[in-house]
PDB file of C-alpha atoms and ligand atoms in Angstrom:
ATOM      1  CA  MET A   1     163.372  95.190  31.966  1.00 83.00           C
ATOM      2  CA  ARG A   2     162.292  95.431  35.590  1.00 94.00           C
ATOM      3  CA  LYS A   3     160.919  92.345  37.294  1.00 93.00           C
ATOM      4  CA  GLN A   4     157.224  91.693  37.750  1.00 97.00           C
ATOM      5  CA  ILE A   5     156.858  90.341  41.246  1.00 98.00           C
ATOM      6  CA  VAL A   6     154.111  88.704  43.240  1.00 98.00           C
ATOM      7  CA  ALA A   7     155.209  88.307  46.855  1.00 98.00           C
ATOM      8  CA  GLY A   8     153.154  86.563  49.520  1.00 98.00           C
ATOM      9  CA  ASN A   9     153.430  87.969  53.023  1.00 98.00           C
ATOM     10  CA  TRP A  10     152.016  85.271  55.273  1.00 98.00           C
ATOM     11  CA  LYS A  11     152.337  87.544  58.329  1.00 98.00           C
ATOM     12  CA  MET A  12     151.849  85.657  61.647  1.00 98.00           C
ATOM     13  CA  ASN A  13     149.688  82.881  60.244  1.00 98.00           C
ATOM     14  CA  LYS A  14     149.866  79.085  59.978  1.00 98.00           C
ATOM     15  CA  THR A  15     151.317  76.356  62.160  1.00 98.00           C
ATOM     16  CA  PHE A  16     154.190  74.249  60.844  1.00 98.00           C
ATOM     17  CA  THR A  17     151.875  71.594  59.391  1.00 98.00           C
ATOM     18  CA  GLU A  18     149.578  74.187  57.829  1.00 98.00           C
ATOM     19  CA  ALA A  19     152.561  76.005  56.339  1.00 98.00           C
ATOM     20  CA  ASP A  20     153.840  72.723  54.926  1.00 98.00           C
ATOM     21  CA  ASP A  21     150.424  72.069  53.364  1.00 98.00           C
ATOM     22  CA  LEU A  22     150.271  75.555  51.874  1.00 98.00           C
ATOM     23  CA  VAL A  23     153.681  75.400  50.247  1.00 97.00           C
ATOM     24  CA  ASN A  24     152.882  71.917  48.977  1.00 96.00           C
ATOM     25  CA  ASP A  25     149.684  73.280  47.425  1.00 96.00           C
ATOM     26  CA  ILE A  26     151.620  76.159  45.856  1.00 96.00           C
ATOM     27  CA  MET A  27     154.112  73.731  44.310  1.00 94.00           C
ATOM     28  CA  ASN A  28     151.333  71.503  42.940  1.00 94.00           C
ATOM     29  CA  LYS A  29     149.502  74.461  41.520  1.00 95.00           C
ATOM     30  CA  LEU A  30     152.666  75.793  39.877  1.00 93.00           C
ATOM     31  CA  GLU A  31     153.089  72.523  37.996  1.00 90.00           C
ATOM     32  CA  SER A  32     149.788  73.090  36.229  1.00 91.00           C
ATOM     33  CA  VAL A  33     150.081  76.754  35.268  1.00 93.00           C
ATOM     34  CA  SER A  34     152.569  78.600  33.139  1.00 90.00           C
ATOM     35  CA  LEU A  35     153.525  81.983  34.490  1.00 93.00           C
ATOM     36  CA  LYS A  36     155.275  84.512  32.302  1.00 92.00           C
ATOM     37  CA  PRO A  37     159.054  83.985  32.488  1.00 90.00           C
ATOM     38  CA  GLU A  38     159.532  87.530  33.786  1.00 90.00           C
ATOM     39  CA  THR A  39     157.151  86.939  36.711  1.00 94.00           C
ATOM     40  CA  GLN A  40     159.022  86.381  39.965  1.00 96.00           C
ATOM     41  CA  LEU A  41     157.186  84.715  42.826  1.00 97.00           C
ATOM     42  CA  ILE A  42     158.372  85.293  46.373  1.00 98.00           C
ATOM     43  CA  VAL A  43     157.020  83.542  49.467  1.00 98.00           C
ATOM     44  CA  CYS A  44     157.582  85.213  52.845  1.00 98.00           C
ATOM     45  CA  PRO A  45     156.671  82.819  55.656  1.00 98.00           C
ATOM     46  CA  PRO A  46     157.309  83.401  59.377  1.00 98.00           C
ATOM     47  CA  PHE A  47     160.929  82.824  60.518  1.00 98.00           C
ATOM     48  CA  PRO A  48     160.449  79.271  61.896  1.00 98.00           C
ATOM     49  CA  PHE A  49     159.240  78.035  58.504  1.00 98.00           C
ATOM     50  CA  LEU A  50     161.882  79.657  56.299  1.00 98.00           C
ATOM     51  CA  GLU A  51     164.020  76.585  55.964  1.00 97.00           C
ATOM     52  CA  MET A  52     161.129  74.239  55.271  1.00 96.00           C
ATOM     53  CA  VAL A  53     159.757  76.580  52.601  1.00 97.00           C
ATOM     54  CA  SER A  54     163.196  77.090  51.022  1.00 95.00           C
ATOM     55  CA  ASP A  55     163.759  73.343  50.861  1.00 94.00           C
ATOM     56  CA  TYR A  56     160.635  72.980  48.754  1.00 91.00           C
ATOM     57  CA  SER A  57     161.547  75.520  46.153  1.00 81.00           C
ATOM     58  CA  ASP A  58     165.270  75.281  45.748  1.00 73.00           C
ATOM     59  CA  ASP A  59     164.840  78.725  44.113  1.00 59.00           C
ATOM     60  CA  SER A  60     163.486  77.180  40.950  1.00 75.00           C
ATOM     61  CA  TYR A  61     159.792  77.834  41.570  1.00 89.00           C
ATOM     62  CA  PHE A  62     159.838  80.815  43.868  1.00 95.00           C
ATOM     63  CA  GLU A  63     162.250  82.812  45.963  1.00 96.00           C
ATOM     64  CA  VAL A  64     161.928  82.962  49.714  1.00 97.00           C
ATOM     65  CA  GLY A  65     161.832  86.117  51.790  1.00 98.00           C
ATOM     66  CA  ALA A  66     161.777  86.894  55.515  1.00 98.00           C
ATOM     67  CA  GLN A  67     159.264  89.332  57.011  1.00 98.00           C
ATOM     68  CA  ASN A  68     161.669  91.177  59.255  1.00 98.00           C
ATOM     69  CA  VAL A  69     165.335  91.474  60.229  1.00 98.00           C
ATOM     70  CA  SER A  70     167.334  93.032  63.039  1.00 98.00           C
ATOM     71  CA  ASP A  71     168.917  96.430  62.547  1.00 98.00           C
ATOM     72  CA  GLN A  72     171.960  95.115  64.461  1.00 98.00           C
ATOM     73  CA  GLU A  73     174.779  92.894  63.201  1.00 98.00           C
ATOM     74  CA  SER A  74     174.896  90.318  66.029  1.00 98.00           C
ATOM     75  CA  GLY A  75     175.083  89.961  69.793  1.00 98.00           C
ATOM     76  CA  ALA A  76     172.865  90.317  72.831  1.00 98.00           C
ATOM     77  CA  TYR A  77     169.534  91.116  71.150  1.00 98.00           C
ATOM     78  CA  THR A  78     167.239  88.401  72.489  1.00 98.00           C
ATOM     79  CA  GLY A  79     164.611  87.282  70.029  1.00 98.00           C
ATOM     80  CA  GLU A  80     166.085  89.078  67.030  1.00 98.00           C
ATOM     81  CA  VAL A  81     167.158  87.535  63.721  1.00 98.00           C
ATOM     82  CA  SER A  82     170.153  88.971  61.883  1.00 99.00           C
ATOM     83  CA  ALA A  83     170.748  89.518  58.186  1.00 99.00           C
ATOM     84  CA  ALA A  84     173.835  87.291  58.518  1.00 98.00           C
ATOM     85  CA  MET A  85     171.593  84.442  59.705  1.00 98.00           C
ATOM     86  CA  LEU A  86     169.264  84.921  56.742  1.00 98.00           C
ATOM     87  CA  GLU A  87     172.247  85.099  54.400  1.00 98.00           C
ATOM     88  CA  SER A  88     173.602  81.844  55.808  1.00 98.00           C
ATOM     89  CA  MET A  89     170.258  80.204  54.926  1.00 97.00           C
ATOM     90  CA  GLU A  90     170.389  81.682  51.410  1.00 96.00           C
ATOM     91  CA  ILE A  91     167.222  83.699  51.892  1.00 97.00           C
ATOM     92  CA  GLY A  92     166.954  86.130  48.973  1.00 97.00           C
ATOM     93  CA  TYR A  93     164.565  88.834  50.136  1.00 98.00           C
ATOM     94  CA  CYS A  94     163.277  90.504  53.289  1.00 99.00           C
ATOM     95  CA  ILE A  95     160.300  92.795  53.901  1.00 99.00           C
ATOM     96  CA  VAL A  96     161.182  95.978  55.807  1.00 98.00           C
ATOM     97  CA  GLY A  97     159.083  98.838  57.133  1.00 98.00           C
ATOM     98  CA  HIS A  98     155.722  97.127  56.849  1.00 98.00           C
ATOM     99  CA  SER A  99     153.015  99.381  58.276  1.00 98.00           C
ATOM    100  CA  GLU A 100     152.222  96.767  60.922  1.00 98.00           C
ATOM    101  CA  ARG A 101     155.820  96.970  62.143  1.00 98.00           C
ATOM    102  CA  ARG A 102     155.766 100.757  61.971  1.00 98.00           C
ATOM    103  CA  ALA A 103     152.497 100.907  63.952  1.00 98.00           C
ATOM    104  CA  TYR A 104     152.918  98.108  66.525  1.00 98.00           C
ATOM    105  CA  TYR A 105     156.708  97.901  66.937  1.00 98.00           C
ATOM    106  CA  HIS A 106     157.601 101.552  66.439  1.00 97.00           C
ATOM    107  CA  GLU A 107     159.749 100.954  63.386  1.00 97.00           C
ATOM    108  CA  THR A 108     160.888 104.428  62.326  1.00 98.00           C
ATOM    109  CA  ASP A 109     162.404 105.454  59.010  1.00 98.00           C
ATOM    110  CA  ALA A 110     165.825 105.491  60.745  1.00 98.00           C
ATOM    111  CA  ILE A 111     165.315 101.858  61.791  1.00 98.00           C
ATOM    112  CA  VAL A 112     164.139 100.993  58.281  1.00 98.00           C
ATOM    113  CA  ALA A 113     167.335 102.567  56.916  1.00 98.00           C
ATOM    114  CA  ALA A 114     169.495 100.551  59.362  1.00 98.00           C
ATOM    115  CA  LYS A 115     167.701  97.314  58.447  1.00 99.00           C
ATOM    116  CA  VAL A 116     168.107  98.009  54.735  1.00 99.00           C
ATOM    117  CA  ASN A 117     171.837  98.545  55.342  1.00 98.00           C
ATOM    118  CA  GLN A 118     172.109  95.218  57.146  1.00 99.00           C
ATOM    119  CA  LEU A 119     170.297  93.397  54.359  1.00 99.00           C
ATOM    120  CA  LEU A 120     172.408  94.910  51.602  1.00 98.00           C
ATOM    121  CA  LYS A 121     175.599  94.191  53.526  1.00 98.00           C
ATOM    122  CA  HIS A 122     174.574  90.526  53.597  1.00 98.00           C
ATOM    123  CA  GLY A 123     173.388  90.266  50.015  1.00 98.00           C
ATOM    124  CA  LEU A 124     169.622  90.210  50.593  1.00 98.00           C
ATOM    125  CA  LYS A 125     167.194  92.308  48.592  1.00 98.00           C
ATOM    126  CA  PRO A 126     164.996  94.536  50.774  1.00 98.00           C
ATOM    127  CA  ILE A 127     161.294  94.856  49.951  1.00 99.00           C
ATOM    128  CA  VAL A 128     160.662  98.247  51.511  1.00 98.00           C
ATOM    129  CA  CYS A 129     157.085  99.193  52.347  1.00 98.00           C
ATOM    130  CA  CYS A 130     155.657 102.678  52.385  1.00 98.00           C
ATOM    131  CA  GLY A 131     152.150 104.088  52.508  1.00 98.00           C
ATOM    132  CA  GLU A 132     149.834 106.531  54.197  1.00 98.00           C
ATOM    133  CA  VAL A 133     147.081 105.987  56.780  1.00 97.00           C
ATOM    134  CA  LEU A 134     143.473 106.936  56.046  1.00 96.00           C
ATOM    135  CA  GLU A 135     143.598 110.340  57.759  1.00 96.00           C
ATOM    136  CA  GLU A 136     146.638 111.275  55.699  1.00 97.00           C
ATOM    137  CA  ARG A 137     144.875 110.257  52.466  1.00 97.00           C
ATOM    138  CA  GLU A 138     141.770 112.163  53.489  1.00 95.00           C
ATOM    139  CA  SER A 139     143.793 115.300  54.103  1.00 97.00           C
ATOM    140  CA  ASN A 140     145.684 114.812  50.823  1.00 97.00           C
ATOM    141  CA  GLN A 141     149.043 114.284  52.568  1.00 98.00           C
ATOM    142  CA  GLN A 142     149.755 110.885  50.982  1.00 98.00           C
ATOM    143  CA  PHE A 143     152.486 112.142  48.656  1.00 98.00           C
ATOM    144  CA  GLU A 144     154.287 114.027  51.409  1.00 98.00           C
ATOM    145  CA  VAL A 145     154.135 110.988  53.725  1.00 98.00           C
ATOM    146  CA  VAL A 146     155.462 108.546  51.139  1.00 98.00           C
ATOM    147  CA  LYS A 147     158.159 110.990  50.024  1.00 98.00           C
ATOM    148  CA  HIS A 148     159.342 111.254  53.603  1.00 98.00           C
ATOM    149  CA  GLN A 149     159.408 107.475  54.111  1.00 98.00           C
ATOM    150  CA  ILE A 150     161.366 106.880  50.905  1.00 98.00           C
ATOM    151  CA  ASN A 151     163.724 109.764  51.484  1.00 98.00           C
ATOM    152  CA  ASP A 152     164.576 108.875  55.083  1.00 98.00           C
ATOM    153  CA  GLY A 153     164.501 105.088  54.676  1.00 98.00           C
ATOM    154  CA  LEU A 154     166.297 104.697  51.352  1.00 98.00           C
ATOM    155  CA  PHE A 155     167.891 107.779  49.853  1.00 98.00           C
ATOM    156  CA  HIS A 156     171.128 107.395  51.805  1.00 98.00           C
ATOM    157  CA  LEU A 157     171.960 104.480  49.469  1.00 98.00           C
ATOM    158  CA  THR A 158     174.246 104.699  46.469  1.00 98.00           C
ATOM    159  CA  ALA A 159     172.624 104.149  43.063  1.00 98.00           C
ATOM    160  CA  GLU A 160     174.227 100.721  42.913  1.00 98.00           C
ATOM    161  CA  GLN A 161     172.792  99.745  46.303  1.00 98.00           C
ATOM    162  CA  PHE A 162     169.404 101.156  45.380  1.00 98.00           C
ATOM    163  CA  GLY A 163     169.370  98.821  42.394  1.00 98.00           C
ATOM    164  CA  GLU A 164     168.830  95.911  44.820  1.00 98.00           C
ATOM    165  CA  VAL A 165     165.735  97.440  46.401  1.00 98.00           C
ATOM    166  CA  VAL A 166     162.097  96.542  45.698  1.00 98.00           C
ATOM    167  CA  ILE A 167     159.478  99.041  46.855  1.00 98.00           C
ATOM    168  CA  ALA A 168     155.977  98.139  47.998  1.00 98.00           C
ATOM    169  CA  TYR A 169     153.350 100.870  48.162  1.00 98.00           C
ATOM    170  CA  GLU A 170     150.790  99.720  50.698  1.00 98.00           C
ATOM    171  CA  PRO A 171     148.166 102.312  51.615  1.00 98.00           C
ATOM    172  CA  VAL A 172     147.444 101.383  55.235  1.00 97.00           C
ATOM    173  CA  TRP A 173     143.688 101.910  54.788  1.00 97.00           C
ATOM    174  CA  ALA A 174     143.686  99.128  52.175  1.00 96.00           C
ATOM    175  CA  ILE A 175     145.547  96.500  54.217  1.00 95.00           C
ATOM    176  CA  GLY A 176     143.318  93.670  55.379  1.00 94.00           C
ATOM    177  CA  THR A 177     140.239  95.870  54.972  1.00 93.00           C
ATOM    178  CA  GLY A 178     138.941  94.567  51.667  1.00 90.00           C
ATOM    179  CA  LYS A 179     139.146  98.172  50.456  1.00 89.00           C
ATOM    180  CA  THR A 180     141.612  98.261  47.550  1.00 92.00           C
ATOM    181  CA  ALA A 181     143.144 101.407  46.111  1.00 94.00           C
ATOM    182  CA  THR A 182     141.659 102.112  42.699  1.00 97.00           C
ATOM    183  CA  PRO A 183     143.962 101.393  39.759  1.00 97.00           C
ATOM    184  CA  GLU A 184     144.167 105.183  39.261  1.00 98.00           C
ATOM    185  CA  GLN A 185     145.211 105.797  42.885  1.00 98.00           C
ATOM    186  CA  ALA A 186     147.828 103.046  42.661  1.00 98.00           C
ATOM    187  CA  GLN A 187     149.213 104.264  39.331  1.00 98.00           C
ATOM    188  CA  GLU A 188     149.318 107.874  40.539  1.00 98.00           C
ATOM    189  CA  MET A 189     151.353 106.973  43.629  1.00 98.00           C
ATOM    190  CA  HIS A 190     153.625 104.517  41.811  1.00 98.00           C
ATOM    191  CA  ALA A 191     154.407 107.136  39.154  1.00 98.00           C
ATOM    192  CA  PHE A 192     155.120 109.630  41.935  1.00 98.00           C
ATOM    193  CA  ILE A 193     157.523 107.181  43.630  1.00 98.00           C
ATOM    194  CA  ARG A 194     159.263 106.435  40.327  1.00 98.00           C
ATOM    195  CA  GLY A 195     159.609 110.177  39.813  1.00 98.00           C
ATOM    196  CA  LEU A 196     161.295 110.552  43.214  1.00 98.00           C
ATOM    197  CA  ILE A 197     163.747 107.787  42.317  1.00 98.00           C
ATOM    198  CA  ALA A 198     164.456 109.386  38.926  1.00 98.00           C
ATOM    199  CA  GLU A 199     165.170 112.729  40.593  1.00 98.00           C
ATOM    200  CA  LYS A 200     167.582 111.138  43.047  1.00 98.00           C
ATOM    201  CA  TYR A 201     169.290 108.402  40.993  1.00 98.00           C
ATOM    202  CA  GLY A 202     168.357 109.146  37.377  1.00 98.00           C
ATOM    203  CA  LYS A 203     165.825 107.754  34.954  1.00 98.00           C
ATOM    204  CA  GLU A 204     167.633 104.500  34.279  1.00 97.00           C
ATOM    205  CA  VAL A 205     167.637 103.400  37.932  1.00 98.00           C
ATOM    206  CA  ALA A 206     164.007 104.505  38.280  1.00 98.00           C
ATOM    207  CA  GLU A 207     162.959 102.450  35.253  1.00 98.00           C
ATOM    208  CA  GLU A 208     164.683  99.363  36.674  1.00 98.00           C
ATOM    209  CA  THR A 209     163.026  99.556  40.114  1.00 98.00           C
ATOM    210  CA  SER A 210     160.086  97.224  40.756  1.00 98.00           C
ATOM    211  CA  ILE A 211     157.284  98.978  42.644  1.00 98.00           C
ATOM    212  CA  LEU A 212     154.641  96.618  44.028  1.00 98.00           C
ATOM    213  CA  TYR A 213     151.145  97.425  45.217  1.00 98.00           C
ATOM    214  CA  GLY A 214     149.824  95.935  48.471  1.00 98.00           C
ATOM    215  CA  GLY A 215     146.446  96.148  50.181  1.00 97.00           C
ATOM    216  CA  SER A 216     143.508  93.778  49.632  1.00 96.00           C
ATOM    217  CA  CYS A 217     144.953  92.608  46.319  1.00 97.00           C
ATOM    218  CA  LYS A 218     143.135  89.487  45.115  1.00 97.00           C
ATOM    219  CA  PRO A 219     142.564  87.531  41.897  1.00 97.00           C
ATOM    220  CA  SER A 220     139.534  89.668  41.017  1.00 97.00           C
ATOM    221  CA  ASN A 221     141.331  93.024  41.157  1.00 97.00           C
ATOM    222  CA  ALA A 222     144.953  92.114  40.375  1.00 98.00           C
ATOM    223  CA  LYS A 223     144.579  92.401  36.610  1.00 98.00           C
ATOM    224  CA  GLU A 224     143.381  96.005  36.602  1.00 98.00           C
ATOM    225  CA  LEU A 225     146.029  96.971  39.154  1.00 98.00           C
ATOM    226  CA  PHE A 226     148.897  95.244  37.319  1.00 98.00           C
ATOM    227  CA  ALA A 227     147.763  96.718  33.978  1.00 98.00           C
ATOM    228  CA  ASN A 228     149.107 100.118  35.062  1.00 98.00           C
ATOM    229  CA  LYS A 229     152.478 100.966  33.659  1.00 98.00           C
ATOM    230  CA  ASP A 230     154.116 101.746  36.996  1.00 98.00           C
ATOM    231  CA  VAL A 231     152.578  98.864  38.974  1.00 98.00           C
ATOM    232  CA  ASP A 232     155.056  95.994  38.783  1.00 98.00           C
ATOM    233  CA  GLY A 233     153.185  93.441  40.857  1.00 98.00           C
ATOM    234  CA  GLY A 234     151.836  92.956  44.328  1.00 98.00           C
ATOM    235  CA  LEU A 235     152.676  92.288  47.953  1.00 98.00           C
ATOM    236  CA  ILE A 236     149.857  90.005  48.980  1.00 98.00           C
ATOM    237  CA  GLY A 237     148.653  89.362  52.527  1.00 98.00           C
ATOM    238  CA  GLY A 238     145.398  87.460  53.058  1.00 98.00           C
ATOM    239  CA  ALA A 239     145.149  86.090  49.516  1.00 98.00           C
ATOM    240  CA  SER A 240     148.655  84.575  49.763  1.00 98.00           C
ATOM    241  CA  LEU A 241     147.380  82.142  52.400  1.00 98.00           C
ATOM    242  CA  LYS A 242     145.470  80.194  49.743  1.00 98.00           C
ATOM    243  CA  ALA A 243     147.553  78.612  46.984  1.00 98.00           C
ATOM    244  CA  ASP A 244     144.790  79.011  44.385  1.00 98.00           C
ATOM    245  CA  ASP A 245     144.409  82.730  45.035  1.00 98.00           C
ATOM    246  CA  PHE A 246     148.130  83.401  45.267  1.00 98.00           C
ATOM    247  CA  ILE A 247     148.881  81.709  41.957  1.00 98.00           C
ATOM    248  CA  ALA A 248     145.763  83.183  40.318  1.00 98.00           C
ATOM    249  CA  ILE A 249     147.106  86.656  41.207  1.00 98.00           C
ATOM    250  CA  ALA A 250     150.457  85.798  39.602  1.00 97.00           C
ATOM    251  CA  GLU A 251     148.596  84.779  36.443  1.00 97.00           C
ATOM    252  CA  GLN A 252     147.111  88.271  36.053  1.00 95.00           C
ATOM    253  CA  PHE A 253     150.125  89.893  34.373  1.00 93.00           C
TER     254      PHE A 253
HETATM  255  P1  13P B   1     146.221  92.185  52.598  1.00 97.41           P
HETATM  256  O1  13P B   1     146.491  91.651  51.203  1.00 97.41           O
HETATM  257  O2  13P B   1     145.716  91.132  53.534  1.00 97.41           O
HETATM  258  O3  13P B   1     145.398  93.420  52.572  1.00 97.41           O
HETATM  259  O4  13P B   1     147.650  92.606  53.200  1.00 97.41           O
HETATM  260  C1  13P B   1     148.513  93.368  52.427  1.00 97.41           C
HETATM  261  C2  13P B   1     149.824  93.407  53.116  1.00 97.41           C
HETATM  262  O5  13P B   1     149.951  93.989  54.177  1.00 97.41           O
HETATM  263  C3  13P B   1     150.949  92.706  52.496  1.00 97.41           C
HETATM  264  O6  13P B   1     152.138  93.021  53.112  1.00 97.41           O
END
């Protein structure tokens, strides 16, 4: 059975005190709800708050993920954070290839592939993002674009390595815009991605891979998105910055 995952990507938000308050609120909220046992929560705060957030959870309430990692092992790369550093802090997950990193920091599929390699080498699970921009959707190129991203970013892996990967389909036109993909659009793309994985690694690996939806996911639309058979949860931006909304989304499975 593949995991159902709700992951909160805090992006570049919150000061230390605000982050502390948010994770405290999440913990309090979790005490009063009962999520399905197969629902995995992941919180991805900015780097400086990773340790504080991990200390709260001790892995029993939620896992902790980073939002980025260096494609290099170690050395003179000022400002970068290595997979070995994250491993040494027992961070379980890391987002890679987010559209904001692709657009603003020129993260190519080759860089995504190198980052995924670093993460796997150090025992972290990559949450690899893919998705088309509006123009590509409007010219019906979304499948070609996503196929390319998955092929070039991930299909160099062995089947065993691929088993550690979580995929997040995030149509760029839906991120932070309030415009969510319809459940049909999400299901169609998720089924397409699962088909690509089945072609490359076989049906069993494809059935075990969690494919999350991201883009203006909130408590009011999570249920109809998660009800689709190939949508295994969400990567949540804005709504993960409020404990009530984040947990309410996780309750929609
Ligand atoms: P929003 O939920 O704010 O649209 O962001 C989605 C996202 O980019 C998560 O990685």
